[in-house]
Short mmCIF file of C-alpha atoms in Angstrom, two decimals:
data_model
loop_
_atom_site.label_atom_id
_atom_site.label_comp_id
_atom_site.label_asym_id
_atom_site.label_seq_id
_atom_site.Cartn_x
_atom_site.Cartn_y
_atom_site.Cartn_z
CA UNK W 1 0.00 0.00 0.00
CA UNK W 2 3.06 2.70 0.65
CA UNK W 3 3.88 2.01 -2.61
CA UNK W 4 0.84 3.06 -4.30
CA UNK W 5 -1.17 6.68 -4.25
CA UNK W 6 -3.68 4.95 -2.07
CA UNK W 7 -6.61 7.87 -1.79
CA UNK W 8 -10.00 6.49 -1.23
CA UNK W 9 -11.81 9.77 -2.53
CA UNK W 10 -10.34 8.28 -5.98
CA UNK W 11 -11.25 4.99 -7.94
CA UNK W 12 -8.06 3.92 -8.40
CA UNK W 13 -4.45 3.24 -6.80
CA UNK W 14 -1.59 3.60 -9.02
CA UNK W 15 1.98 2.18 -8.48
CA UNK W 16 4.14 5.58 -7.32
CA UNK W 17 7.23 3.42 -6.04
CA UNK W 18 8.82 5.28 -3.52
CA UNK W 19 7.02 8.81 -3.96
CA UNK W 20 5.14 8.94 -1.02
CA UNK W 21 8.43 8.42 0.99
CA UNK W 22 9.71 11.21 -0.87
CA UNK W 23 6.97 13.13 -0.45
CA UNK W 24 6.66 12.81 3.96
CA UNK W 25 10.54 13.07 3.80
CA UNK W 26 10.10 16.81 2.30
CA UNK W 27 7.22 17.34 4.56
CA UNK W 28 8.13 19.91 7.35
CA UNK W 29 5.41 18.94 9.41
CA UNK W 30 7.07 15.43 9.18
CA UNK W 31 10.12 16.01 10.73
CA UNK W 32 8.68 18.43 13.52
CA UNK W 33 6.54 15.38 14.45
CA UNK W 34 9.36 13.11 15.05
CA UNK W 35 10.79 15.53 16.87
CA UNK W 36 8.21 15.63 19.34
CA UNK W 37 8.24 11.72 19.50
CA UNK W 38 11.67 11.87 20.45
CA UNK W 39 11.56 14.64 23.12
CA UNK W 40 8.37 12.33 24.33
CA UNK W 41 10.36 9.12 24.16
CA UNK W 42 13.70 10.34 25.48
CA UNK W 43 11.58 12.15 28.66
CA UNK W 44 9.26 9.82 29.31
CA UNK W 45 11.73 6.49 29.13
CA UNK W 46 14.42 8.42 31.17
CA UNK W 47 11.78 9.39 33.79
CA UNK W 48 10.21 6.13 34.03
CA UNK W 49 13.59 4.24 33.61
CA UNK W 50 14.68 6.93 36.92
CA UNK W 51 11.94 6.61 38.90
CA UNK W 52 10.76 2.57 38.23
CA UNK W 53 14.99 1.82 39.86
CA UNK W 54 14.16 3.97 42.46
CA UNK W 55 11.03 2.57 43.53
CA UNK W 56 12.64 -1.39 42.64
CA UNK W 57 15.17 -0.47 44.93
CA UNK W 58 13.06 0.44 47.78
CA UNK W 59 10.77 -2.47 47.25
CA UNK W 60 13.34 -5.12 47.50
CA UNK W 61 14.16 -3.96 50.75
CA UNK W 62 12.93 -6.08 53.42
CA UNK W 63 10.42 -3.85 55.47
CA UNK W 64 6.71 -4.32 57.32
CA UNK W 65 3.67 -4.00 54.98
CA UNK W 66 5.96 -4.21 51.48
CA UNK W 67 3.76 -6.72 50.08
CA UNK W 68 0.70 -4.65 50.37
CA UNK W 69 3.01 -1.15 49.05
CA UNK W 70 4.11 -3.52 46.29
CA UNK W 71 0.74 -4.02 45.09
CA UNK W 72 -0.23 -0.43 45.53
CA UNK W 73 2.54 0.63 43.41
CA UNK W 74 1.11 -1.35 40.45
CA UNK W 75 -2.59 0.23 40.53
CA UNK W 76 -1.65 3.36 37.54
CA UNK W 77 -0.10 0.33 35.67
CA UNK W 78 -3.54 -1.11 36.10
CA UNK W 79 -5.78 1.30 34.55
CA UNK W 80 -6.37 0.95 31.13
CA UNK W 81 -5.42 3.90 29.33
CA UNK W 82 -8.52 4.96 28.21
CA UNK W 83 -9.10 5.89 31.82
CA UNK W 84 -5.54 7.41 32.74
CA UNK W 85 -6.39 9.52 30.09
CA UNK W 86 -9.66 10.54 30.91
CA UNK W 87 -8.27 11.16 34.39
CA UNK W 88 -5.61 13.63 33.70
CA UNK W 89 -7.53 15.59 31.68
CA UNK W 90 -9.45 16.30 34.70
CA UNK W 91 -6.44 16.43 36.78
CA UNK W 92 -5.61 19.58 34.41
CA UNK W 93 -8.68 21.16 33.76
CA UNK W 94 -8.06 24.95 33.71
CA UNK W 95 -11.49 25.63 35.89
CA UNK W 96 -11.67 22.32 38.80
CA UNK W 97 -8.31 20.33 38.14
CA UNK W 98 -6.66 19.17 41.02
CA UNK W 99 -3.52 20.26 40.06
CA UNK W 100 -4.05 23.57 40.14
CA UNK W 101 -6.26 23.43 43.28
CA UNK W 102 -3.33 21.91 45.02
CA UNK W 103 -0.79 24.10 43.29
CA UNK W 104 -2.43 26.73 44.18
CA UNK W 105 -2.91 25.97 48.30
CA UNK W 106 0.98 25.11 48.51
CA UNK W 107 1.32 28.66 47.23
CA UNK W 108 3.38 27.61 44.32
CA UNK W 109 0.75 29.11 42.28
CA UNK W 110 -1.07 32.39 41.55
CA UNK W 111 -3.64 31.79 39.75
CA UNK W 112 -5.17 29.30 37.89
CA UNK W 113 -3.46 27.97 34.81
CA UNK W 114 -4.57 25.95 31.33
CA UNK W 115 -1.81 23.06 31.64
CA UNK W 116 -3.42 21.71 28.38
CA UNK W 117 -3.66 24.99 26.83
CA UNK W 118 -0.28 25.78 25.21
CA UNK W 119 1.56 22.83 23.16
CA UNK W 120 4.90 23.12 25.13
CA UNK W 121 2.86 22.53 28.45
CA UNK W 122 0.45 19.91 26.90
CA UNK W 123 3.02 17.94 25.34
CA UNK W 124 4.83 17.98 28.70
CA UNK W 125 1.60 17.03 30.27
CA UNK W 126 1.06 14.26 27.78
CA UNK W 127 4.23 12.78 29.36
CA UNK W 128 3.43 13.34 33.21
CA UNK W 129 0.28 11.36 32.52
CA UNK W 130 2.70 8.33 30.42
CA UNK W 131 5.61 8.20 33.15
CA UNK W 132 2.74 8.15 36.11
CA UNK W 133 0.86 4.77 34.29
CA UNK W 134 3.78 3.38 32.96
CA UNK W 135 6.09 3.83 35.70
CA UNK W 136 5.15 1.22 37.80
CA UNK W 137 6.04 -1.73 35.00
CA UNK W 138 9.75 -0.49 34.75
CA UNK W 139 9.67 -0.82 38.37
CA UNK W 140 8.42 -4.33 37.95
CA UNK W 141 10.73 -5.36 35.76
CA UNK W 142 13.82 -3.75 37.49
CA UNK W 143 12.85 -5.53 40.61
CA UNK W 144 12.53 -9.17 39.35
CA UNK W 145 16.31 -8.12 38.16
CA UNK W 146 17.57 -7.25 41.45
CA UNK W 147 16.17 -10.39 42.76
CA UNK W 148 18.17 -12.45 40.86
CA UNK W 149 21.63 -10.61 42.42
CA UNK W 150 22.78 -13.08 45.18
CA UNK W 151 23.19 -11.27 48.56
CA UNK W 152 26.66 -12.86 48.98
CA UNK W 153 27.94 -10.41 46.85
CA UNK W 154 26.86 -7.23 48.69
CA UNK W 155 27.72 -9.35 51.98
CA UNK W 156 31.23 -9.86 50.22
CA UNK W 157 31.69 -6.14 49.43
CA UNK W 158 30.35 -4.72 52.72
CA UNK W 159 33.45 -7.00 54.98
CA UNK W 160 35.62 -5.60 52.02
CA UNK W 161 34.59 -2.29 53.60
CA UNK W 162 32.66 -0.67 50.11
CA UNK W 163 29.38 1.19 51.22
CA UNK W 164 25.96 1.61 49.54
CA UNK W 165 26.81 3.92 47.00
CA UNK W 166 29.94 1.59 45.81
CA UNK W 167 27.76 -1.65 46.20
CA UNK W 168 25.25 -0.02 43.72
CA UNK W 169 27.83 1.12 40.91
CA UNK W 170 29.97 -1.88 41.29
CA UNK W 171 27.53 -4.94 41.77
CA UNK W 172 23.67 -3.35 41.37
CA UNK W 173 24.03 -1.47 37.95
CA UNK W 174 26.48 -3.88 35.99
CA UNK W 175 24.30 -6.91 37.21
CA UNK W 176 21.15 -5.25 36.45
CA UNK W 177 22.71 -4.12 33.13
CA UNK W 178 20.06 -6.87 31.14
CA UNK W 179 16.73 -5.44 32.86
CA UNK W 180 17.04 -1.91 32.02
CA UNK W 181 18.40 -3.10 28.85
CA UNK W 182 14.47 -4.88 28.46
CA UNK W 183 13.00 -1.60 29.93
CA UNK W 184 14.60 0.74 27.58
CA UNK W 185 13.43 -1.40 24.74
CA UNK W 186 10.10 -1.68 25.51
CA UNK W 187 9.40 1.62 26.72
CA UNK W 188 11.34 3.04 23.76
CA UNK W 189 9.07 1.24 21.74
CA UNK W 190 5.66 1.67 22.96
CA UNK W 191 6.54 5.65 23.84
CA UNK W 192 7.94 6.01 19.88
CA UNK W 193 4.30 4.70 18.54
CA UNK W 194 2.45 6.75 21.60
CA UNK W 195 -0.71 7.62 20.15
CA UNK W 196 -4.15 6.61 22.77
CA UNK W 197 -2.96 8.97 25.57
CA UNK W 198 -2.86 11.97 22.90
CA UNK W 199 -6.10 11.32 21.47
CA UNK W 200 -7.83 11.06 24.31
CA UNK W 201 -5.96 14.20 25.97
CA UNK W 202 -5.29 16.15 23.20
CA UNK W 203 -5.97 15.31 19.72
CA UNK W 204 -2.71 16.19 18.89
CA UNK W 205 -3.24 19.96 19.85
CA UNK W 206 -3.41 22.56 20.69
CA UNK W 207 -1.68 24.06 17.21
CA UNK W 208 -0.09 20.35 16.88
CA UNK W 209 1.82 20.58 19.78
CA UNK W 210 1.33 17.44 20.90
CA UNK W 211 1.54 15.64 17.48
CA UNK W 212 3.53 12.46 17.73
CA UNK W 213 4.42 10.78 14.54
CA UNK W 214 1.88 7.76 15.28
CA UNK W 215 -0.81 10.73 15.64
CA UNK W 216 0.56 12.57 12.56
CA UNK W 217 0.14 9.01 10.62
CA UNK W 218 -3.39 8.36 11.91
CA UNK W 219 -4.12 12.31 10.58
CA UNK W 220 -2.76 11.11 7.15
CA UNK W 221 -4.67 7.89 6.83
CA UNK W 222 -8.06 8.71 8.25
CA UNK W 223 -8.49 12.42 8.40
CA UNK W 224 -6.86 12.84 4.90
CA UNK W 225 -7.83 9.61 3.78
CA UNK W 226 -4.36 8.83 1.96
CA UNK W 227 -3.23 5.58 2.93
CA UNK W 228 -0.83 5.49 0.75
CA UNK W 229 1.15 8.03 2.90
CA UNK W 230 -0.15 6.75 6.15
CA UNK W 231 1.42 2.93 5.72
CA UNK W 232 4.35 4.86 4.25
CA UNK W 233 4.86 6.66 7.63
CA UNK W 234 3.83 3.37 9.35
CA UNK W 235 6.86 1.48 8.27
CA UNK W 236 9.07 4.53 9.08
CA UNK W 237 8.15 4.51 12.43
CA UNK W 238 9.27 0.65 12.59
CA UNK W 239 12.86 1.61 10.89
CA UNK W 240 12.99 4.54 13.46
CA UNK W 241 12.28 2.06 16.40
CA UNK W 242 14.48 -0.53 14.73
CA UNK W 243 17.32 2.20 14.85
CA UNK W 244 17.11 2.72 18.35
CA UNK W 245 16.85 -0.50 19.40
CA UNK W 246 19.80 -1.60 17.97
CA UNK W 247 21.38 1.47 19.24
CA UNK W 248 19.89 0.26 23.16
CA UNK W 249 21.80 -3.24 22.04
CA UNK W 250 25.53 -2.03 21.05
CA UNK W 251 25.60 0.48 24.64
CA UNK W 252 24.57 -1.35 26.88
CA UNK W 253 25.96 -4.82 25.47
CA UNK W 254 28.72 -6.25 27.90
CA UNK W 255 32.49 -5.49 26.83
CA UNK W 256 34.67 -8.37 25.12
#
């Protein structure tokens, strides 16, 4: 089909070869939505990727009631997204969101303000919403890792006399190297082709602020009704993903 000037307001579909790549590669519009997917994925995967070790960390510390706080922790992951989304949106509304209510009692705000409003504080909003659902399953993932380190080694290092901070960087991080390894994948991934969360928050606005390229490609296909150009963007998306996968694979791959 990305081969073909696929428009379904015309009768037929003629082979163009590689023109509709051409075409979205010349697009400016294009290239400022994968720009925005990559300030999305980089935030959002280093946030989650940050805060998921954190929490892993604390969780695999023995400590009264951490079976109940480890089931707590995994309610946002939960939620389908449908309803995250549906939730932050109130959460931001300019009128009787609680973020501005609460903002606004800790006195680290004036007055009122329309989060969604502006596309560099939507699109940063967007994001909030991701890392807060999402979150919890790097955490998940990180902490089935760190349960797999036998405690003889920090038992080991601790009579050697190395503290906390040298037991993390010298037996936590390179041992845990193969978990964040799966977390940056998958997150990478699944934040790259981020489109539910934006269409139920913003619809890609306001002024396309919050276009992702998955959004921009749904725009193409079913708002412009060229699906020609829409599977074309489809498989760039999987080449872009490809590329940073591999690029995951050769940094964090253990030296020779």
């Amino acid at each position: 089909m990305s081969l073909h000037e696929w428009n379904l307001t015309m009768p037929r579909h003629p082979f163009v070869g590689l023109a509709n790549y051409a075409q979205i590669l010349a697009t400016p519009s294009f290239w400022q939505a994968i720009g925005r997917t990559l300030y999305f994925t980089l935030v959002s995967t280093g946030l989650e990727l940050l805060l998921g070790l954190a929490i892993a960390l604390l969780l695999n510390r023995p400590f009264r009631g951490r079976g109940l706080l480890r089931a707590l922790v995994l309610l946002p992951w939960a939620l389908p997204t449908v309803v995250n989304g549906i939730m932050w949106r109130w959460i931001d509304n300019p009128d009787y969101g609680a973020l501005n209510a609460l903002l606004t009692q800790a006195g680290l705000l004036h007055a009122y303000r329309n989060w969604l409003g502006s596309p560099w504080s939507a699109l940063n909003m967007v994001i909030l919403a991701d890392v807060w659902k999402m979150t919890p399953l790097a955490a998940l993932l990180l902490l089935a890792g760190l349960q797999t380190i036998p405690r003889e080694l920090y038992e080991s290092a601790a009579i050697d006399g190395a503290g906390g901070w040298r037991q993390f960087l010298g037996i936590t991080l390179p041992l845990l190297r193969t978990s964040i390894l799966i977390v940056l994948v998958a997150r990478t991934i699944e934040a790259f082709k981020v489109f539910d969360i934006i269409y139920i928050m913003t619809r890609g606005g306001p002024g396309d602020g919050t276009m992702t390229i998955a959004y921009y490609a749904y725009t193409q296909a079913f708002s412009s009704l060229l699906f020609g150009k829409g599977a074309a963007i489809s498989y760039l998306i999987a080449l872009f993903i490809l590329l940073l996968s591999v690029g995951y694979v050769r940094l964090l791959r253990p030296a020779q």
